CSV table of C-alpha atoms in Angstrom, one decimal:
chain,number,residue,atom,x,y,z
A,1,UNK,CA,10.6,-124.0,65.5
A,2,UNK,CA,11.6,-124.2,69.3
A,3,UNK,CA,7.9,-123.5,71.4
A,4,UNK,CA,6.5,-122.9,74.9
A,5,UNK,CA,4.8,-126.1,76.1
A,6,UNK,CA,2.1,-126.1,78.6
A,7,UNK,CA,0.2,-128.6,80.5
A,8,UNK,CA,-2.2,-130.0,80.8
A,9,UNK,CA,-4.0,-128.4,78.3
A,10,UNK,CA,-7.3,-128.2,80.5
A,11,UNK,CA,-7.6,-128.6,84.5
A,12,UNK,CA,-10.9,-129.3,86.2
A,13,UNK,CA,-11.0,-128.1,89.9
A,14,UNK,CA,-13.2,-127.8,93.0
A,15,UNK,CA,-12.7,-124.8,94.5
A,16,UNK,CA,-11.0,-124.2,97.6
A,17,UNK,CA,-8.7,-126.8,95.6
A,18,UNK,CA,-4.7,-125.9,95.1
A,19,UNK,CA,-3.8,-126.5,91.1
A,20,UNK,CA,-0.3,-126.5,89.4
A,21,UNK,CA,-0.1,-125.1,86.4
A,22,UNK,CA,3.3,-126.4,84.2
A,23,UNK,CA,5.0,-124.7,81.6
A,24,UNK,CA,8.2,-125.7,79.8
A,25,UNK,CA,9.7,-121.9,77.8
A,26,UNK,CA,11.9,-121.9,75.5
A,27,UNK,CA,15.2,-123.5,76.5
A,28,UNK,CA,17.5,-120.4,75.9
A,29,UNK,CA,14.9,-117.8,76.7
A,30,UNK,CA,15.4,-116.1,80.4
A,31,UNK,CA,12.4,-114.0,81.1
A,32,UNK,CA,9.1,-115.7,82.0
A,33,UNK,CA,5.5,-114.7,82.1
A,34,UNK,CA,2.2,-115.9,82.9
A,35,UNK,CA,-1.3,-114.3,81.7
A,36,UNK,CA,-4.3,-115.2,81.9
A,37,UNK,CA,-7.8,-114.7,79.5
A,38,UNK,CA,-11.1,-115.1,81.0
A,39,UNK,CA,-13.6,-116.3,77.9
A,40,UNK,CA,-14.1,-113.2,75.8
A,41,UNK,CA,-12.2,-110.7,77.5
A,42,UNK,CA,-8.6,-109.7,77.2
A,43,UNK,CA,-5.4,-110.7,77.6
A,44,UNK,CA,-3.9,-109.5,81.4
A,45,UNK,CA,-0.4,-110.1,83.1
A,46,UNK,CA,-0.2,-111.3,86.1
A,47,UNK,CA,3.5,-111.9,86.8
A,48,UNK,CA,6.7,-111.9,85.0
A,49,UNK,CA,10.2,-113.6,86.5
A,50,UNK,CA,13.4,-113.5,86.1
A,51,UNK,CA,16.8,-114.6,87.3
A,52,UNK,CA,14.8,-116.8,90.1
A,53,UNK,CA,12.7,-114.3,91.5
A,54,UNK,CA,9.5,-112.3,90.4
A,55,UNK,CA,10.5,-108.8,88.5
A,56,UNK,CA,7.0,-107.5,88.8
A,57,UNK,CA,3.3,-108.6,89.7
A,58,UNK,CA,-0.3,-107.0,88.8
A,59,UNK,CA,-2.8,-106.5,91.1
A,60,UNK,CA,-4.2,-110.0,90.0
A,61,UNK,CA,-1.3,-111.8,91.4
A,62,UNK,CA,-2.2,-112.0,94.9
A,63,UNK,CA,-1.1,-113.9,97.9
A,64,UNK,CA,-2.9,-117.2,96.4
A,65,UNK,CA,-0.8,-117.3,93.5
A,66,UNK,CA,3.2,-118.1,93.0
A,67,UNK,CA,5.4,-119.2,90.7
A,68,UNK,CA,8.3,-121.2,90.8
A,69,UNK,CA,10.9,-122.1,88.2
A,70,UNK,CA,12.3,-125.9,90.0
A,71,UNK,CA,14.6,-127.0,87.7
A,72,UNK,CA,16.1,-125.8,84.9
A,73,UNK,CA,13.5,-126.0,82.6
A,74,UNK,CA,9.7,-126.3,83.9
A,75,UNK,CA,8.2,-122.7,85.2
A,76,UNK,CA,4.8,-123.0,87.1
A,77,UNK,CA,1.9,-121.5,88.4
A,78,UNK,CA,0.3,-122.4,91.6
A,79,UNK,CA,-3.1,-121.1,92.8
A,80,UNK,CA,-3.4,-122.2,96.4
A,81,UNK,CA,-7.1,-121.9,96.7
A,82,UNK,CA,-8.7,-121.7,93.6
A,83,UNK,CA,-12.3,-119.6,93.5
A,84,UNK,CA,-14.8,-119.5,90.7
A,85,UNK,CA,-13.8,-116.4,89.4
A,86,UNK,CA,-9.6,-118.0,88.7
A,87,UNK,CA,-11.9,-120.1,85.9
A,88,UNK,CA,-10.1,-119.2,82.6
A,89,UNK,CA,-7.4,-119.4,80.4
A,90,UNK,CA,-3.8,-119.4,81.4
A,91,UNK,CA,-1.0,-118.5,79.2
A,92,UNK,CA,2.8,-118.7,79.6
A,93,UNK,CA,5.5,-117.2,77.4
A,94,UNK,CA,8.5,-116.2,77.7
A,95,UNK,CA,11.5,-114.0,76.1
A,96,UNK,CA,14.8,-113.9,75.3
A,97,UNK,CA,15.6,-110.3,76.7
A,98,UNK,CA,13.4,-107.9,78.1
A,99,UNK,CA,14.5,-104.9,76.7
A,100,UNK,CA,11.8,-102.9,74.4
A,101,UNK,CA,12.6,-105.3,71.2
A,102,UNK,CA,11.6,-108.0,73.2
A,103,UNK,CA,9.2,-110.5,71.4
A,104,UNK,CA,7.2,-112.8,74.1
A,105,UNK,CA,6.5,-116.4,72.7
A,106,UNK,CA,3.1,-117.7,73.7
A,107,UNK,CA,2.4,-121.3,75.0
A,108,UNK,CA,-1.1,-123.0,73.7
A,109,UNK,CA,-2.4,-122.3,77.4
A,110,UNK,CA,-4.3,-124.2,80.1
A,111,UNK,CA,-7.8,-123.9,80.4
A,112,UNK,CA,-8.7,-124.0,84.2
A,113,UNK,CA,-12.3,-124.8,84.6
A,114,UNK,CA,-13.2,-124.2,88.6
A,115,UNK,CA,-16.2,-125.5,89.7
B,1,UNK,CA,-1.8,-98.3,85.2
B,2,UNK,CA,-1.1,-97.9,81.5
B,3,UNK,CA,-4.1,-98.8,79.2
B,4,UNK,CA,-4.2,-99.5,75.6
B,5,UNK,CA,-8.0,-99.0,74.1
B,6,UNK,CA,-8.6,-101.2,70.9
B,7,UNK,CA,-11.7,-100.2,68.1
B,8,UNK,CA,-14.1,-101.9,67.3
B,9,UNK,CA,-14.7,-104.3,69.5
B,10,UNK,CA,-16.9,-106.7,66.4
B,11,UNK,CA,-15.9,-106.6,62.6
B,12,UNK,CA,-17.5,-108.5,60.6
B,13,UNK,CA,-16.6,-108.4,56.7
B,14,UNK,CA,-17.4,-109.9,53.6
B,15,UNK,CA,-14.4,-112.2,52.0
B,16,UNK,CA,-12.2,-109.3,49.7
B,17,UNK,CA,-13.4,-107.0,51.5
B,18,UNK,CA,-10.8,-104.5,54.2
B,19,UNK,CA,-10.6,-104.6,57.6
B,20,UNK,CA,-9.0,-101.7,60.2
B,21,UNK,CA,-8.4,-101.8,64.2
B,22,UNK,CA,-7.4,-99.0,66.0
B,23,UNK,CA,-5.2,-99.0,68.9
B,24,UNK,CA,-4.9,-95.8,71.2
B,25,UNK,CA,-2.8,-95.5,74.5
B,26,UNK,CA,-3.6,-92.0,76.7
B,27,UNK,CA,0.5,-92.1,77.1
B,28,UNK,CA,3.6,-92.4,75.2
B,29,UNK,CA,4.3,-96.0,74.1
B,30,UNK,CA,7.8,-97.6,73.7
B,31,UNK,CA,6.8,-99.4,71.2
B,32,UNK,CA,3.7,-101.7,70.2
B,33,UNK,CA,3.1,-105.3,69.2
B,34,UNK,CA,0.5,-106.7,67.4
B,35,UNK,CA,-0.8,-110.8,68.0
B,36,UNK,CA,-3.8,-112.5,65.9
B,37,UNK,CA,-5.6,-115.1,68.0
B,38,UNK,CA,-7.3,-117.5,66.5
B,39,UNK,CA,-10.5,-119.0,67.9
B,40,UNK,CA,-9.5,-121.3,70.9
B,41,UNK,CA,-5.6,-120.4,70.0
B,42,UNK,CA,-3.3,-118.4,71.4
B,43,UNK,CA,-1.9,-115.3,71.1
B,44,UNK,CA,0.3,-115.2,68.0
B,45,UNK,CA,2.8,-112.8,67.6
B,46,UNK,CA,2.7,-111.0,64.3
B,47,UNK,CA,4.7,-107.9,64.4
B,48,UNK,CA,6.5,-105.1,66.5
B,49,UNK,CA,6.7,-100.8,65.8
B,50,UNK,CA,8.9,-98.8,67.5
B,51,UNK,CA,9.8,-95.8,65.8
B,52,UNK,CA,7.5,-92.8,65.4
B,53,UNK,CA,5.2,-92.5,62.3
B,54,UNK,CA,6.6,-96.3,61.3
B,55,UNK,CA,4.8,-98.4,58.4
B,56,UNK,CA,5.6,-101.8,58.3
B,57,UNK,CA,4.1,-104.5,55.9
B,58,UNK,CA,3.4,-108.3,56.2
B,59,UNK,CA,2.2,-109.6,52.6
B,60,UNK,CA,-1.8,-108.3,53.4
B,61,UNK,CA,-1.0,-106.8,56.3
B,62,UNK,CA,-0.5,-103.1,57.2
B,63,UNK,CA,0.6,-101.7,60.7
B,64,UNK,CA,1.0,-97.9,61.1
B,65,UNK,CA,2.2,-96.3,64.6
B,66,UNK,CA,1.6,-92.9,65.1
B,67,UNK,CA,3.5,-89.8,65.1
B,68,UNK,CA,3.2,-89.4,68.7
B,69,UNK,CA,3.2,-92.8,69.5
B,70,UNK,CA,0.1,-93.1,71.3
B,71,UNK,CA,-1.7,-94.9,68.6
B,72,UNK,CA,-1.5,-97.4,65.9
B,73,UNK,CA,-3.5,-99.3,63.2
B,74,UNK,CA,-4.0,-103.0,61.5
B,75,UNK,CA,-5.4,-102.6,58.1
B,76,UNK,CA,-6.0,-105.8,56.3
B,77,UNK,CA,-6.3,-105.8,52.6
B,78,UNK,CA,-8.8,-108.2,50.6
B,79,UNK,CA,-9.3,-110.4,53.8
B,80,UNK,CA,-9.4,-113.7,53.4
B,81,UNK,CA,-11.3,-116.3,55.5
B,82,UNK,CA,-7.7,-117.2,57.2
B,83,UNK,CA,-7.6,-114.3,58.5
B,84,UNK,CA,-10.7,-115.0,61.1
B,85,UNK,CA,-9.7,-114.2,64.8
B,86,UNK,CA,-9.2,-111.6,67.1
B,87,UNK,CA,-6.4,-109.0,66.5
B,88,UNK,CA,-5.2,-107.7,69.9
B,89,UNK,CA,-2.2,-104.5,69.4
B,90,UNK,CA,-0.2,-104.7,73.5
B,91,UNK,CA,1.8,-102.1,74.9
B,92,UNK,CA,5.4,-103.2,76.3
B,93,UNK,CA,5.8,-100.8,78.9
B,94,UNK,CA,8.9,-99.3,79.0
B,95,UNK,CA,10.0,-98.9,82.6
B,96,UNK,CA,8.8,-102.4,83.3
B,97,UNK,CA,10.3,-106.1,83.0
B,98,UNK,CA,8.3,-107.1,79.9
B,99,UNK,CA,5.2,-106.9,81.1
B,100,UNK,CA,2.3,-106.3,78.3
B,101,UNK,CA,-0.5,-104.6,78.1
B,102,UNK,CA,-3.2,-105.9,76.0
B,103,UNK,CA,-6.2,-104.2,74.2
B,104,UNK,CA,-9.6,-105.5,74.3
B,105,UNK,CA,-9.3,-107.1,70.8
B,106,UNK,CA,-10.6,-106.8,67.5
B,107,UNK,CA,-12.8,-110.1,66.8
B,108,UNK,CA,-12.6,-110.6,62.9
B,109,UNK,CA,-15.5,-112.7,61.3
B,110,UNK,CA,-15.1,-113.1,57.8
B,111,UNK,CA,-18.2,-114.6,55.5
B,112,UNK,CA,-17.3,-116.2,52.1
């Protein structure tokens, strides 16, 4: 069964440090996402993309992070400055449409430990 | 921003016995998904409701969405110690590109 891939599975950073996050959806999907889960809480969004731009952003997803889709596979994350508080997990997934029968497929996520 | 509020927060069960989470939104949902996570997994999607007052089954597994569609329910019958984890319901909202929004979770312990 086709699957999201992530990596690396866990990042340790310094803060202040920039950190890629990689993520390879599913090769026929076209809608992309990223969330993130901070150790017993919830899963938020922070950004979905499409059609090689960014279709919407929460309030999370500010000017320290982007994402880029460089080729025609790999879709990443990229936290220029990392703080203490960015410590958590990190989830891509991605569709095949986006329409209201959508189902998102989950990657097995990177833990990003900033210290 | 939408919200999706998710009851209780703790179950913990004996094995055979049921287990319920609700799921309640303050607005109109589009429809509602349901994931199990299992400890240190990911988010695993389990099913989708998008019609009013829909019932849909999944062998144990019982997912109601409400007449209004502002809430909806995970009843699991006879658990089973596989069925540890955390049960989040998410909200696709329906004016925007995909994005979900999850509930706080439903953390399932289940003692043999």
């Amino acid at each position: 069964e086709p699957e999201v891939t992530q990596t690396p599975s866990h990042q340790v950073t310094q803060m202040g440090q920039e950190v890629i996050l990689r993520c390879v959806p599913i090769s026929n999907h076209l809608y992309f996402y990223w969330y993130r889960q901070i150790l017993g809480q919830k899963v938020e969004f922070l950004v979905s993309f499409y059609n090689n731009e960014i279709s919407e952003k929460s309030e999370i997803f500010d000017d320290q992070f982007s994402v880029e889709r460089p080729d025609g596979s790999n879709f990443t994350l990229k936290i220029r400055s990392t703080k203490l508080e960015d410590s958590a997990m990190y989830f891509c997934a991605s569709s095949a449409a986006v329409l209201a029968k959508n189902i998102q497929y989950f990657g097995a996520g990177t833990r990003l430990s900033v210290l | 921003g939408q919200q999706v509020m998710q009851i209780p927060q703790y179950q913990h069960v004996q094995e055979g016995e049921d287990f319920t989470t609700y799921c309640n939104s303050s607005t109109t949902l589009s429809n509602i998904q349901w994931y199990k996570q299992r400890p240190g997994g990911h988010p695993v999607f389990l099913i989708q409701l998008v019609k009013s007052g829909e019932v849909k089954k999944q062998k144990r597994l019982t997912f109601q969405f409400g007449e209004a569609k502002k809430n909806s329910s995970l009843h699991i019958t006879a658990t089973q110690t596989t069925d540890v984890g955390t049960y989040f319901c998410a909200a696709h909202g329906g004016t925007s590109y995909g994005k979900l929004t999850f509930g706080q979770g439903t953390i399932l312990t289940v003692h043999p």
